[in-house]
mmCIF file with all atom_site columns, C-alpha atoms in Angstrom:
data_model
loop_
_atom_site.group_PDB
_atom_site.id
_atom_site.type_symbol
_atom_site.label_atom_id
_atom_site.label_alt_id
_atom_site.label_comp_id
_atom_site.label_asym_id
_atom_site.label_entity_id
_atom_site.label_seq_id
_atom_site.pdbx_PDB_ins_code
_atom_site.Cartn_x
_atom_site.Cartn_y
_atom_site.Cartn_z
_atom_site.occupancy
_atom_site.B_iso_or_equiv
_atom_site.pdbx_formal_charge
_atom_site.auth_seq_id
_atom_site.auth_comp_id
_atom_site.auth_asym_id
_atom_site.auth_atom_id
_atom_site.pdbx_PDB_model_num
ATOM 1  C CA . UNK A 1 1  ? 104.038 7.638   43.936 1.00 0.00 ? 8  UNK A CA 1
ATOM 2  C CA . UNK A 1 2  ? 104.935 4.041   45.073 1.00 0.00 ? 9  UNK A CA 1
ATOM 3  C CA . UNK A 1 3  ? 108.528 2.975   45.090 1.00 0.00 ? 10 UNK A CA 1
ATOM 4  C CA . UNK A 1 4  ? 109.680 0.733   42.198 1.00 0.00 ? 11 UNK A CA 1
ATOM 5  C CA . UNK A 1 5  ? 109.841 -2.928  42.897 1.00 0.00 ? 12 UNK A CA 1
ATOM 6  C CA . UNK A 1 6  ? 113.589 -2.873  42.932 1.00 0.00 ? 13 UNK A CA 1
ATOM 7  C CA . UNK A 1 7  ? 113.969 0.022   45.400 1.00 0.00 ? 14 UNK A CA 1
ATOM 8  C CA . UNK A 1 8  ? 114.238 -1.867  48.696 1.00 0.00 ? 15 UNK A CA 1
ATOM 9  C CA . UNK A 1 9  ? 115.272 -0.594  52.057 1.00 0.00 ? 16 UNK A CA 1
ATOM 10 C CA . UNK A 1 10 ? 116.446 -3.264  54.499 1.00 0.00 ? 17 UNK A CA 1
ATOM 11 C CA . UNK A 1 11 ? 116.750 -3.385  58.274 1.00 0.00 ? 18 UNK A CA 1
ATOM 12 C CA . UNK A 1 12 ? 119.417 -5.815  59.571 1.00 0.00 ? 19 UNK A CA 1
ATOM 13 C CA . UNK A 1 13 ? 118.922 -8.142  62.553 1.00 0.00 ? 20 UNK A CA 1
ATOM 14 C CA . UNK A 1 14 ? 121.543 -10.335 64.127 1.00 0.00 ? 21 UNK A CA 1
ATOM 15 C CA . UNK A 1 15 ? 120.371 -13.837 65.143 1.00 0.00 ? 22 UNK A CA 1
ATOM 16 C CA . UNK A 1 16 ? 122.255 -16.741 66.819 1.00 0.00 ? 23 UNK A CA 1
ATOM 17 C CA . UNK A 1 17 ? 120.943 -20.225 66.118 1.00 0.00 ? 24 UNK A CA 1
ATOM 18 C CA . UNK A 1 18 ? 122.170 -23.547 67.520 1.00 0.00 ? 25 UNK A CA 1
ATOM 19 C CA . UNK A 1 19 ? 121.706 -27.254 66.821 1.00 0.00 ? 26 UNK A CA 1
ATOM 20 C CA . UNK A 1 20 ? 123.148 -30.523 68.092 1.00 0.00 ? 27 UNK A CA 1
ATOM 21 C CA . UNK A 1 21 ? 123.014 -31.909 64.549 1.00 0.00 ? 28 UNK A CA 1
ATOM 22 C CA . UNK A 1 22 ? 124.563 -29.480 62.017 1.00 0.00 ? 29 UNK A CA 1
ATOM 23 C CA . UNK A 1 23 ? 125.391 -25.938 60.999 1.00 0.00 ? 30 UNK A CA 1
ATOM 24 C CA . UNK A 1 24 ? 122.532 -26.051 58.444 1.00 0.00 ? 31 UNK A CA 1
ATOM 25 C CA . UNK A 1 25 ? 120.105 -27.018 61.204 1.00 0.00 ? 32 UNK A CA 1
ATOM 26 C CA . UNK A 1 26 ? 121.360 -24.175 63.355 1.00 0.00 ? 33 UNK A CA 1
ATOM 27 C CA . UNK A 1 27 ? 120.630 -21.750 60.453 1.00 0.00 ? 34 UNK A CA 1
ATOM 28 C CA . UNK A 1 28 ? 117.153 -23.260 59.938 1.00 0.00 ? 35 UNK A CA 1
ATOM 29 C CA . UNK A 1 29 ? 116.307 -23.083 63.690 1.00 0.00 ? 36 UNK A CA 1
ATOM 30 C CA . UNK A 1 30 ? 117.288 -19.392 63.827 1.00 0.00 ? 37 UNK A CA 1
ATOM 31 C CA . UNK A 1 31 ? 115.268 -18.413 60.745 1.00 0.00 ? 38 UNK A CA 1
ATOM 32 C CA . UNK A 1 32 ? 112.327 -20.550 61.664 1.00 0.00 ? 39 UNK A CA 1
ATOM 33 C CA . UNK A 1 33 ? 112.090 -19.055 65.296 1.00 0.00 ? 40 UNK A CA 1
ATOM 34 C CA . UNK A 1 34 ? 112.561 -15.466 64.055 1.00 0.00 ? 41 UNK A CA 1
ATOM 35 C CA . UNK A 1 35 ? 109.863 -15.920 61.302 1.00 0.00 ? 42 UNK A CA 1
ATOM 36 C CA . UNK A 1 36 ? 107.190 -16.225 64.062 1.00 0.00 ? 43 UNK A CA 1
ATOM 37 C CA . UNK A 1 37 ? 107.720 -12.559 64.980 1.00 0.00 ? 44 UNK A CA 1
ATOM 38 C CA . UNK A 1 38 ? 109.697 -10.843 62.219 1.00 0.00 ? 45 UNK A CA 1
ATOM 39 C CA . UNK A 1 39 ? 107.958 -10.296 58.915 1.00 0.00 ? 46 UNK A CA 1
ATOM 40 C CA . UNK A 1 40 ? 109.393 -9.786  55.481 1.00 0.00 ? 47 UNK A CA 1
ATOM 41 C CA . UNK A 1 41 ? 112.812 -11.470 56.039 1.00 0.00 ? 48 UNK A CA 1
ATOM 42 C CA . UNK A 1 42 ? 114.514 -11.643 52.597 1.00 0.00 ? 49 UNK A CA 1
ATOM 43 C CA . UNK A 1 43 ? 118.090 -12.824 53.001 1.00 0.00 ? 50 UNK A CA 1
ATOM 44 C CA . UNK A 1 44 ? 120.711 -13.958 55.461 1.00 0.00 ? 51 UNK A CA 1
ATOM 45 C CA . UNK A 1 45 ? 124.534 -14.107 55.783 1.00 0.00 ? 52 UNK A CA 1
ATOM 46 C CA . UNK A 1 46 ? 126.443 -16.338 58.087 1.00 0.00 ? 53 UNK A CA 1
ATOM 47 C CA . UNK A 1 47 ? 128.866 -14.139 59.913 1.00 0.00 ? 54 UNK A CA 1
ATOM 48 C CA . UNK A 1 48 ? 130.312 -16.442 62.502 1.00 0.00 ? 55 UNK A CA 1
ATOM 49 C CA . UNK A 1 49 ? 130.360 -20.226 63.078 1.00 0.00 ? 56 UNK A CA 1
ATOM 50 C CA . UNK A 1 50 ? 131.328 -21.827 66.392 1.00 0.00 ? 57 UNK A CA 1
ATOM 51 C CA . UNK A 1 51 ? 130.529 -24.785 68.486 1.00 0.00 ? 58 UNK A CA 1
ATOM 52 C CA . UNK A 1 52 ? 130.751 -26.541 71.815 1.00 0.00 ? 59 UNK A CA 1
ATOM 53 C CA . UNK A 1 53 ? 133.070 -29.522 72.425 1.00 0.00 ? 60 UNK A CA 1
ATOM 54 C CA . UNK A 1 54 ? 131.753 -32.161 74.835 1.00 0.00 ? 61 UNK A CA 1
ATOM 55 C CA . UNK A 1 55 ? 134.122 -34.997 75.760 1.00 0.00 ? 62 UNK A CA 1
ATOM 56 C CA . UNK A 1 56 ? 136.119 -34.800 72.501 1.00 0.00 ? 63 UNK A CA 1
ATOM 57 C CA . UNK A 1 57 ? 133.088 -34.582 70.210 1.00 0.00 ? 64 UNK A CA 1
ATOM 58 C CA . UNK A 1 58 ? 130.939 -31.775 68.873 1.00 0.00 ? 65 UNK A CA 1
ATOM 59 C CA . UNK A 1 59 ? 128.223 -31.043 71.425 1.00 0.00 ? 66 UNK A CA 1
ATOM 60 C CA . UNK A 1 60 ? 126.393 -28.452 69.372 1.00 0.00 ? 67 UNK A CA 1
ATOM 61 C CA . UNK A 1 61 ? 126.960 -26.071 66.582 1.00 0.00 ? 68 UNK A CA 1
ATOM 62 C CA . UNK A 1 62 ? 126.177 -22.305 66.769 1.00 0.00 ? 69 UNK A CA 1
ATOM 63 C CA . UNK A 1 63 ? 125.949 -19.760 63.983 1.00 0.00 ? 70 UNK A CA 1
ATOM 64 C CA . UNK A 1 64 ? 125.530 -15.976 64.075 1.00 0.00 ? 71 UNK A CA 1
ATOM 65 C CA . UNK A 1 65 ? 123.384 -14.774 61.121 1.00 0.00 ? 72 UNK A CA 1
ATOM 66 C CA . UNK A 1 66 ? 122.803 -11.276 59.801 1.00 0.00 ? 73 UNK A CA 1
ATOM 67 C CA . UNK A 1 67 ? 119.278 -11.284 58.416 1.00 0.00 ? 74 UNK A CA 1
ATOM 68 C CA . UNK A 1 68 ? 117.903 -8.531  56.172 1.00 0.00 ? 75 UNK A CA 1
ATOM 69 C CA . UNK A 1 69 ? 114.214 -7.718  56.170 1.00 0.00 ? 76 UNK A CA 1
ATOM 70 C CA . UNK A 1 70 ? 112.266 -5.037  54.209 1.00 0.00 ? 77 UNK A CA 1
ATOM 71 C CA . UNK A 1 71 ? 110.667 -2.186  56.090 1.00 0.00 ? 78 UNK A CA 1
ATOM 72 C CA . UNK A 1 72 ? 106.904 -1.830  55.885 1.00 0.00 ? 79 UNK A CA 1
ATOM 73 C CA . UNK A 1 73 ? 105.590 1.324   54.363 1.00 0.00 ? 80 UNK A CA 1
#
């Protein structure tokens, strides 16, 4: 008997994305790249934010994401 639509099991994957522009772009970069090889991604959580300082300005932003994806049956 197939599982009900609401009975999901997720695997969690940690990703790190970066961007010279913004935290949001760092998130989008990580998810976009991962979506090329990881199927069924459903949600993400930002677990860490950091960056690089270059000559007194922000050189780039870096975020660590926890991404949940459903397992295939």
